[in-house]
Every structure is written in C-alpha cells, then in structure tokens.
C-alpha cells in the first residue's frame, strides 16, 4: 500500500506561480513513477507530468512544457510540481499518482492516487 499526500493548491493570478507537493509513504520502491494529472471543470482527467524515480527521466504534456517542472526530494520521498506562467486554462483539480514501472499517460495505469488539490487561476 502506498499513501500519497498532496499540498500546495490555491488561488493565483494569471502569470503567477504555485508549487504542488506530493509525499509518498508506505511501501515504495526505487523503480516507480510519480505523476501529476489534472481535471479541469467539465473535462476528463488528463496527464500533466511524470517523474521516473530511479532514472530521473521526466515527461510532460504539450500544454505545460516550458512552464511546469517536476522534481524530487529524496530525503522527503516527495515529488514537486513547480507551475509557472499559470493560465486560466490551468484551473483544475490536480492529482498526484504513482505506479511501478515507466511513465505512462493513461490514468488507468496508476493504481495509487492522492486526494486531489484545487488550483484556480484567475484572469
């Protein structure tokens, strides 16, 4: 069992920044991926970014490339999503997720999920 605890959501103006955190606990292993997904109002949940813990490889959705950065803190077993140049279109509930193996973009491939945190970007 893996538990994921998220924090960092909130309300920001367009052009501003937020940093989301996701701390993992329980039984975790080096060969796993932590990722971020989001669900905008009225839309399906979509892939945002993923981080391969062991290799350090990252993957980003085209919509956030150059603006969002995923990183890790090994001591805290935590993954961060630094979100810069935020747009109103980034407004969504953001979810942290984890899976064993390489990064994937389908939500069904991630068995472990956080509770979600609301990010609202005002225009």
PDB file of N, CA and C in Angstrom, residues 5-83:
ATOM      1  N   UNK A   5       0.133  12.099  -0.172  1.00  0.00           N
ATOM      2  CA  UNK A   5      -0.421  13.275   0.487  1.00  0.00           C
ATOM      3  C   UNK A   5      -0.002  14.504  -0.294  1.00  0.00           C
ATOM      4  N   UNK A   6      -0.976  15.270  -0.762  1.00  0.00           N
ATOM      5  CA  UNK A   6      -0.735  16.435  -1.590  1.00  0.00           C
ATOM      6  C   UNK A   6      -0.922  17.714  -0.795  1.00  0.00           C
ATOM      7  N   UNK A   7      -0.247  18.764  -1.262  1.00  0.00           N
ATOM      8  CA  UNK A   7      -0.418  20.090  -0.701  1.00  0.00           C
ATOM      9  C   UNK A   7       0.029  21.113  -1.730  1.00  0.00           C
ATOM     10  N   UNK A   8      -0.319  22.368  -1.507  1.00  0.00           N
ATOM     11  CA  UNK A   8       0.174  23.455  -2.329  1.00  0.00           C
ATOM     12  C   UNK A   8      -0.820  24.108  -3.249  1.00  0.00           C
ATOM     13  N   UNK A   9      -2.022  23.567  -3.361  1.00  0.00           N
ATOM     14  CA  UNK A   9      -3.020  24.177  -4.218  1.00  0.00           C
ATOM     15  C   UNK A   9      -3.497  25.499  -3.665  1.00  0.00           C
ATOM     16  N   UNK A  10      -4.148  26.269  -4.521  1.00  0.00           N
ATOM     17  CA  UNK A  10      -4.658  27.556  -4.097  1.00  0.00           C
ATOM     18  C   UNK A  10      -5.120  28.395  -5.255  1.00  0.00           C
ATOM     19  N   UNK A  11      -5.310  29.675  -4.981  1.00  0.00           N
ATOM     20  CA  UNK A  11      -5.784  30.645  -5.953  1.00  0.00           C
ATOM     21  C   UNK A  11      -4.659  31.604  -6.302  1.00  0.00           C
ATOM     22  N   UNK A  12      -4.395  31.764  -7.592  1.00  0.00           N
ATOM     23  CA  UNK A  12      -3.358  32.684  -8.055  1.00  0.00           C
ATOM     24  C   UNK A  12      -3.860  33.455  -9.261  1.00  0.00           C
ATOM     25  N   UNK A  13      -3.221  34.587  -9.510  1.00  0.00           N
ATOM     26  CA  UNK A  13      -3.493  35.365 -10.700  1.00  0.00           C
ATOM     27  C   UNK A  13      -2.786  34.769 -11.906  1.00  0.00           C
ATOM     28  N   UNK A  14      -3.335  34.988 -13.081  1.00  0.00           N
ATOM     29  CA  UNK A  14      -2.675  34.563 -14.303  1.00  0.00           C
ATOM     30  C   UNK A  14      -1.266  35.139 -14.366  1.00  0.00           C
ATOM     31  N   UNK A  15      -0.320  34.301 -14.770  1.00  0.00           N
ATOM     32  CA  UNK A  15       1.076  34.691 -14.793  1.00  0.00           C
ATOM     33  C   UNK A  15       1.829  34.363 -13.530  1.00  0.00           C
ATOM     34  N   UNK A  16       1.126  33.985 -12.491  1.00  0.00           N
ATOM     35  CA  UNK A  16       1.747  33.650 -11.229  1.00  0.00           C
ATOM     36  C   UNK A  16       2.238  32.224 -11.175  1.00  0.00           C
ATOM     37  N   UNK A  17       2.667  31.817  -9.982  1.00  0.00           N
ATOM     38  CA  UNK A  17       3.274  30.506  -9.794  1.00  0.00           C
ATOM     39  C   UNK A  17       2.711  29.812  -8.566  1.00  0.00           C
ATOM     40  N   UNK A  18       2.727  28.502  -8.615  1.00  0.00           N
ATOM     41  CA  UNK A  18       2.404  27.648  -7.485  1.00  0.00           C
ATOM     42  C   UNK A  18       3.330  26.448  -7.510  1.00  0.00           C
ATOM     43  N   UNK A  19       3.586  25.889  -6.344  1.00  0.00           N
ATOM     44  CA  UNK A  19       4.317  24.640  -6.255  1.00  0.00           C
ATOM     45  C   UNK A  19       3.491  23.618  -5.492  1.00  0.00           C
ATOM     46  N   UNK A  20       3.177  22.527  -6.160  1.00  0.00           N
ATOM     47  CA  UNK A  20       2.453  21.432  -5.548  1.00  0.00           C
ATOM     48  C   UNK A  20       3.436  20.404  -5.016  1.00  0.00           C
ATOM     49  N   UNK A  21       3.082  19.778  -3.901  1.00  0.00           N
ATOM     50  CA  UNK A  21       3.905  18.748  -3.297  1.00  0.00           C
ATOM     51  C   UNK A  21       3.109  17.464  -3.169  1.00  0.00           C
ATOM     52  N   UNK A  22       3.794  16.351  -3.303  1.00  0.00           N
ATOM     53  CA  UNK A  22       3.185  15.042  -3.115  1.00  0.00           C
ATOM     54  C   UNK A  22       4.172  14.155  -2.381  1.00  0.00           C
ATOM     55  N   UNK A  23       3.864  13.837  -1.139  1.00  0.00           N
ATOM     56  CA  UNK A  23       4.716  12.991  -0.316  1.00  0.00           C
ATOM     57  C   UNK A  23       4.188  11.567  -0.316  1.00  0.00           C
ATOM     58  N   UNK A  24       5.072  10.623  -0.580  1.00  0.00           N
ATOM     59  CA  UNK A  24       4.710   9.213  -0.618  1.00  0.00           C
ATOM     60  C   UNK A  24       5.162   8.518   0.657  1.00  0.00           C
ATOM     61  N   UNK A  25       4.328   7.627   1.148  1.00  0.00           N
ATOM     62  CA  UNK A  25       4.665   6.821   2.311  1.00  0.00           C
ATOM     63  C   UNK A  25       4.151   5.408   2.101  1.00  0.00           C
ATOM     64  N   UNK A  26       4.499   4.525   3.030  1.00  0.00           N
ATOM     65  CA  UNK A  26       4.154   3.130   2.878  1.00  0.00           C
ATOM     66  C   UNK A  26       5.258   2.382   2.155  1.00  0.00           C
ATOM     67  N   UNK A  27       4.881   1.333   1.477  1.00  0.00           N
ATOM     68  CA  UNK A  27       5.850   0.511   0.774  1.00  0.00           C
ATOM     69  C   UNK A  27       6.109   1.069  -0.621  1.00  0.00           C
ATOM     70  N   UNK A  28       7.240   1.724  -0.757  1.00  0.00           N
ATOM     71  CA  UNK A  28       7.650   2.261  -2.049  1.00  0.00           C
ATOM     72  C   UNK A  28       8.990   1.667  -2.452  1.00  0.00           C
ATOM     73  N   UNK A  29       9.255   1.668  -3.728  1.00  0.00           N
ATOM     74  CA  UNK A  29      10.460   1.077  -4.275  1.00  0.00           C
ATOM     75  C   UNK A  29      11.094   2.042  -5.266  1.00  0.00           C
ATOM     76  N   UNK A  30      12.348   1.775  -5.601  1.00  0.00           N
ATOM     77  CA  UNK A  30      13.080   2.692  -6.459  1.00  0.00           C
ATOM     78  C   UNK A  30      12.553   2.707  -7.887  1.00  0.00           C
ATOM     79  N   UNK A  31      12.028   1.605  -8.350  1.00  0.00           N
ATOM     80  CA  UNK A  31      11.566   1.503  -9.731  1.00  0.00           C
ATOM     81  C   UNK A  31      10.083   1.864  -9.814  1.00  0.00           C
ATOM     82  N   UNK A  32       9.794   3.134  -9.580  1.00  0.00           N
ATOM     83  CA  UNK A  32       8.415   3.573  -9.713  1.00  0.00           C
ATOM     84  C   UNK A  32       8.357   4.981 -10.279  1.00  0.00           C
ATOM     85  N   UNK A  33       7.199   5.332 -10.745  1.00  0.00           N
ATOM     86  CA  UNK A  33       6.940   6.634 -11.340  1.00  0.00           C
ATOM     87  C   UNK A  33       5.917   7.387 -10.503  1.00  0.00           C
ATOM     88  N   UNK A  34       6.171   8.653 -10.293  1.00  0.00           N
ATOM     89  CA  UNK A  34       5.169   9.531  -9.708  1.00  0.00           C
ATOM     90  C   UNK A  34       4.772  10.548 -10.754  1.00  0.00           C
ATOM     91  N   UNK A  35       3.490  10.796 -10.832  1.00  0.00           N
ATOM     92  CA  UNK A  35       2.984  11.682 -11.858  1.00  0.00           C
ATOM     93  C   UNK A  35       1.921  12.629 -11.342  1.00  0.00           C
ATOM     94  N   UNK A  36       1.631  13.605 -12.167  1.00  0.00           N
ATOM     95  CA  UNK A  36       0.582  14.571 -11.895  1.00  0.00           C
ATOM     96  C   UNK A  36      -0.443  14.537 -13.010  1.00  0.00           C
ATOM     97  N   UNK A  37      -1.699  14.526 -12.620  1.00  0.00           N
ATOM     98  CA  UNK A  37      -2.822  14.627 -13.530  1.00  0.00           C
ATOM     99  C   UNK A  37      -3.696  15.785 -13.082  1.00  0.00           C
ATOM    100  N   UNK A  38      -4.551  16.238 -13.966  1.00  0.00           N
ATOM    101  CA  UNK A  38      -5.478  17.301 -13.596  1.00  0.00           C
ATOM    102  C   UNK A  38      -6.812  17.086 -14.290  1.00  0.00           C
ATOM    103  N   UNK A  39      -7.848  17.603 -13.653  1.00  0.00           N
ATOM    104  CA  UNK A  39      -9.187  17.514 -14.206  1.00  0.00           C
ATOM    105  C   UNK A  39      -9.818  18.902 -14.199  1.00  0.00           C
ATOM    106  N   UNK A  40      -9.814  19.577 -15.358  1.00  0.00           N
ATOM    107  CA  UNK A  40     -10.465  20.891 -15.445  1.00  0.00           C
ATOM    108  C   UNK A  40     -11.973  20.757 -15.305  1.00  0.00           C
ATOM    109  N   UNK A  41     -12.643  21.843 -14.981  1.00  0.00           N
ATOM    110  CA  UNK A  41     -14.102  21.790 -14.858  1.00  0.00           C
ATOM    111  C   UNK A  41     -14.753  21.315 -16.153  1.00  0.00           C
ATOM    112  N   UNK A  42     -15.614  20.331 -16.045  1.00  0.00           N
ATOM    113  CA  UNK A  42     -16.344  19.830 -17.193  1.00  0.00           C
ATOM    114  C   UNK A  42     -15.545  18.984 -18.156  1.00  0.00           C
ATOM    115  N   UNK A  43     -14.314  18.627 -17.806  1.00  0.00           N
ATOM    116  CA  UNK A  43     -13.480  17.845 -18.694  1.00  0.00           C
ATOM    117  C   UNK A  43     -12.991  16.574 -18.017  1.00  0.00           C
ATOM    118  N   UNK A  44     -12.423  15.689 -18.824  1.00  0.00           N
ATOM    119  CA  UNK A  44     -11.865  14.448 -18.305  1.00  0.00           C
ATOM    120  C   UNK A  44     -10.504  14.696 -17.679  1.00  0.00           C
ATOM    121  N   UNK A  45     -10.106  13.803 -16.803  1.00  0.00           N
ATOM    122  CA  UNK A  45      -8.792  13.885 -16.194  1.00  0.00           C
ATOM    123  C   UNK A  45      -7.711  13.683 -17.252  1.00  0.00           C
ATOM    124  N   UNK A  46      -6.654  14.491 -17.193  1.00  0.00           N
ATOM    125  CA  UNK A  46      -5.627  14.460 -18.203  1.00  0.00           C
ATOM    126  C   UNK A  46      -4.234  14.435 -17.583  1.00  0.00           C
ATOM    127  N   UNK A  47      -3.305  13.879 -18.324  1.00  0.00           N
ATOM    128  CA  UNK A  47      -1.924  13.782 -17.897  1.00  0.00           C
ATOM    129  C   UNK A  47      -1.250  15.137 -17.910  1.00  0.00           C
ATOM    130  N   UNK A  48      -0.410  15.398 -16.901  1.00  0.00           N
ATOM    131  CA  UNK A  48       0.337  16.644 -16.818  1.00  0.00           C
ATOM    132  C   UNK A  48       1.839  16.392 -16.901  1.00  0.00           C
ATOM    133  N   UNK A  49       2.366  15.583 -15.992  1.00  0.00           N
ATOM    134  CA  UNK A  49       3.803  15.339 -15.935  1.00  0.00           C
ATOM    135  C   UNK A  49       4.066  14.068 -15.151  1.00  0.00           C
ATOM    136  N   UNK A  50       5.226  13.468 -15.385  1.00  0.00           N
ATOM    137  CA  UNK A  50       5.626  12.265 -14.659  1.00  0.00           C
ATOM    138  C   UNK A  50       7.125  12.265 -14.436  1.00  0.00           C
ATOM    139  N   UNK A  51       7.549  11.604 -13.375  1.00  0.00           N
ATOM    140  CA  UNK A  51       8.947  11.535 -12.974  1.00  0.00           C
ATOM    141  C   UNK A  51       9.294  10.096 -12.634  1.00  0.00           C
ATOM    142  N   UNK A  52      10.285   9.551 -13.338  1.00  0.00           N
ATOM    143  CA  UNK A  52      10.812   8.225 -13.023  1.00  0.00           C
ATOM    144  C   UNK A  52      11.810   8.356 -11.891  1.00  0.00           C
ATOM    145  N   UNK A  53      11.471   7.774 -10.731  1.00  0.00           N
ATOM    146  CA  UNK A  53      12.252   7.989  -9.524  1.00  0.00           C
ATOM    147  C   UNK A  53      13.699   7.550  -9.669  1.00  0.00           C
ATOM    148  N   UNK A  54      13.921   6.399 -10.255  1.00  0.00           N
ATOM    149  CA  UNK A  54      15.259   5.840 -10.309  1.00  0.00           C
ATOM    150  C   UNK A  54      16.135   6.519 -11.361  1.00  0.00           C
ATOM    151  N   UNK A  55      15.608   6.735 -12.536  1.00  0.00           N
ATOM    152  CA  UNK A  55      16.389   7.289 -13.627  1.00  0.00           C
ATOM    153  C   UNK A  55      16.408   8.814 -13.653  1.00  0.00           C
ATOM    154  N   UNK A  56      15.395   9.435 -13.083  1.00  0.00           N
ATOM    155  CA  UNK A  56      15.263  10.875 -13.166  1.00  0.00           C
ATOM    156  C   UNK A  56      14.625  11.375 -14.448  1.00  0.00           C
ATOM    157  N   UNK A  57      14.221  10.474 -15.321  1.00  0.00           N
ATOM    158  CA  UNK A  57      13.567  10.882 -16.560  1.00  0.00           C
ATOM    159  C   UNK A  57      12.220  11.526 -16.269  1.00  0.00           C
ATOM    160  N   UNK A  58      11.882  12.509 -17.082  1.00  0.00           N
ATOM    161  CA  UNK A  58      10.627  13.223 -16.931  1.00  0.00           C
ATOM    162  C   UNK A  58       9.861  13.226 -18.235  1.00  0.00           C
ATOM    163  N   UNK A  59       8.566  13.451 -18.127  1.00  0.00           N
ATOM    164  CA  UNK A  59       7.694  13.540 -19.278  1.00  0.00           C
ATOM    165  C   UNK A  59       6.622  14.579 -18.986  1.00  0.00           C
ATOM    166  N   UNK A  60       6.306  15.395 -19.990  1.00  0.00           N
ATOM    167  CA  UNK A  60       5.344  16.481 -19.813  1.00  0.00           C
ATOM    168  C   UNK A  60       4.319  16.471 -20.924  1.00  0.00           C
ATOM    169  N   UNK A  61       3.115  16.868 -20.569  1.00  0.00           N
ATOM    170  CA  UNK A  61       2.109  17.131 -21.583  1.00  0.00           C
ATOM    171  C   UNK A  61       2.503  18.367 -22.384  1.00  0.00           C
ATOM    172  N   UNK A  62       2.131  18.388 -23.657  1.00  0.00           N
ATOM    173  CA  UNK A  62       2.485  19.520 -24.510  1.00  0.00           C
ATOM    174  C   UNK A  62       1.954  20.842 -23.956  1.00  0.00           C
ATOM    175  N   UNK A  63       0.820  20.808 -23.308  1.00  0.00           N
ATOM    176  CA  UNK A  63       0.194  22.023 -22.827  1.00  0.00           C
ATOM    177  C   UNK A  63       0.959  22.701 -21.692  1.00  0.00           C
ATOM    178  N   UNK A  64       1.869  21.980 -21.033  1.00  0.00           N
ATOM    179  CA  UNK A  64       2.589  22.549 -19.897  1.00  0.00           C
ATOM    180  C   UNK A  64       4.093  22.608 -20.113  1.00  0.00           C
ATOM    181  N   UNK A  65       4.588  22.123 -21.226  1.00  0.00           N
ATOM    182  CA  UNK A  65       6.025  22.145 -21.488  1.00  0.00           C
ATOM    183  C   UNK A  65       6.557  23.569 -21.472  1.00  0.00           C
ATOM    184  N   UNK A  66       7.680  23.748 -20.786  1.00  0.00           N
ATOM    185  CA  UNK A  66       8.282  25.061 -20.673  1.00  0.00           C
ATOM    186  C   UNK A  66       7.738  25.898 -19.542  1.00  0.00           C
ATOM    187  N   UNK A  67       6.631  25.487 -18.942  1.00  0.00           N
ATOM    188  CA  UNK A  67       6.025  26.224 -17.839  1.00  0.00           C
ATOM    189  C   UNK A  67       6.039  25.447 -16.527  1.00  0.00           C
ATOM    190  N   UNK A  68       5.847  24.144 -16.599  1.00  0.00           N
ATOM    191  CA  UNK A  68       5.805  23.300 -15.407  1.00  0.00           C
ATOM    192  C   UNK A  68       7.078  22.481 -15.317  1.00  0.00           C
ATOM    193  N   UNK A  69       7.531  22.238 -14.098  1.00  0.00           N
ATOM    194  CA  UNK A  69       8.704  21.416 -13.857  1.00  0.00           C
ATOM    195  C   UNK A  69       8.419  20.435 -12.729  1.00  0.00           C
ATOM    196  N   UNK A  70       8.678  19.168 -12.977  1.00  0.00           N
ATOM    197  CA  UNK A  70       8.522  18.152 -11.949  1.00  0.00           C
ATOM    198  C   UNK A  70       9.894  17.816 -11.387  1.00  0.00           C
ATOM    199  N   UNK A  71       9.996  17.682 -10.073  1.00  0.00           N
ATOM    200  CA  UNK A  71      11.268  17.407  -9.418  1.00  0.00           C
ATOM    201  C   UNK A  71      11.031  16.564  -8.170  1.00  0.00           C
ATOM    202  N   UNK A  72      12.115  16.180  -7.512  1.00  0.00           N
ATOM    203  CA  UNK A  72      12.004  15.297  -6.355  1.00  0.00           C
ATOM    204  C   UNK A  72      12.875  15.766  -5.201  1.00  0.00           C
ATOM    205  N   UNK A  73      12.537  15.298  -4.005  1.00  0.00           N
ATOM    206  CA  UNK A  73      13.352  15.434  -2.812  1.00  0.00           C
ATOM    207  C   UNK A  73      13.465  14.033  -2.225  1.00  0.00           C
ATOM    208  N   UNK A  74      14.616  13.402  -2.417  1.00  0.00           N
ATOM    209  CA  UNK A  74      14.785  12.023  -1.982  1.00  0.00           C
ATOM    210  C   UNK A  74      14.638  11.866  -0.464  1.00  0.00           C
ATOM    211  N   UNK A  75      15.153  12.828   0.293  1.00  0.00           N
ATOM    212  CA  UNK A  75      15.102  12.739   1.746  1.00  0.00           C
ATOM    213  C   UNK A  75      13.669  12.725   2.258  1.00  0.00           C
ATOM    214  N   UNK A  76      12.794  13.442   1.587  1.00  0.00           N
ATOM    215  CA  UNK A  76      11.398  13.523   1.997  1.00  0.00           C
ATOM    216  C   UNK A  76      10.492  12.590   1.216  1.00  0.00           C
ATOM    217  N   UNK A  77      11.066  11.867   0.248  1.00  0.00           N
ATOM    218  CA  UNK A  77      10.279  10.993  -0.627  1.00  0.00           C
ATOM    219  C   UNK A  77       9.100  11.757  -1.221  1.00  0.00           C
ATOM    220  N   UNK A  78       9.410  12.910  -1.760  1.00  0.00           N
ATOM    221  CA  UNK A  78       8.398  13.845  -2.216  1.00  0.00           C
ATOM    222  C   UNK A  78       8.674  14.284  -3.645  1.00  0.00           C
ATOM    223  N   UNK A  79       7.618  14.423  -4.415  1.00  0.00           N
ATOM    224  CA  UNK A  79       7.695  14.970  -5.760  1.00  0.00           C
ATOM    225  C   UNK A  79       6.984  16.316  -5.775  1.00  0.00           C
ATOM    226  N   UNK A  80       7.563  17.259  -6.506  1.00  0.00           N
ATOM    227  CA  UNK A  80       7.010  18.595  -6.611  1.00  0.00           C
ATOM    228  C   UNK A  80       6.608  18.885  -8.051  1.00  0.00           C
ATOM    229  N   UNK A  81       5.636  19.733  -8.194  1.00  0.00           N
ATOM    230  CA  UNK A  81       5.269  20.271  -9.496  1.00  0.00           C
ATOM    231  C   UNK A  81       5.316  21.780  -9.397  1.00  0.00           C
ATOM    232  N   UNK A  82       6.374  22.359  -9.945  1.00  0.00           N
ATOM    233  CA  UNK A  82       6.507  23.807  -9.987  1.00  0.00           C
ATOM    234  C   UNK A  82       5.769  24.321 -11.212  1.00  0.00           C
ATOM    235  N   UNK A  83       4.786  25.164 -10.989  1.00  0.00           N
ATOM    236  CA  UNK A  83       3.942  25.675 -12.058  1.00  0.00           C
ATOM    237  C   UNK A  83       4.173  27.173 -12.187  1.00  0.00           C
TER     238      UNK A  83
END
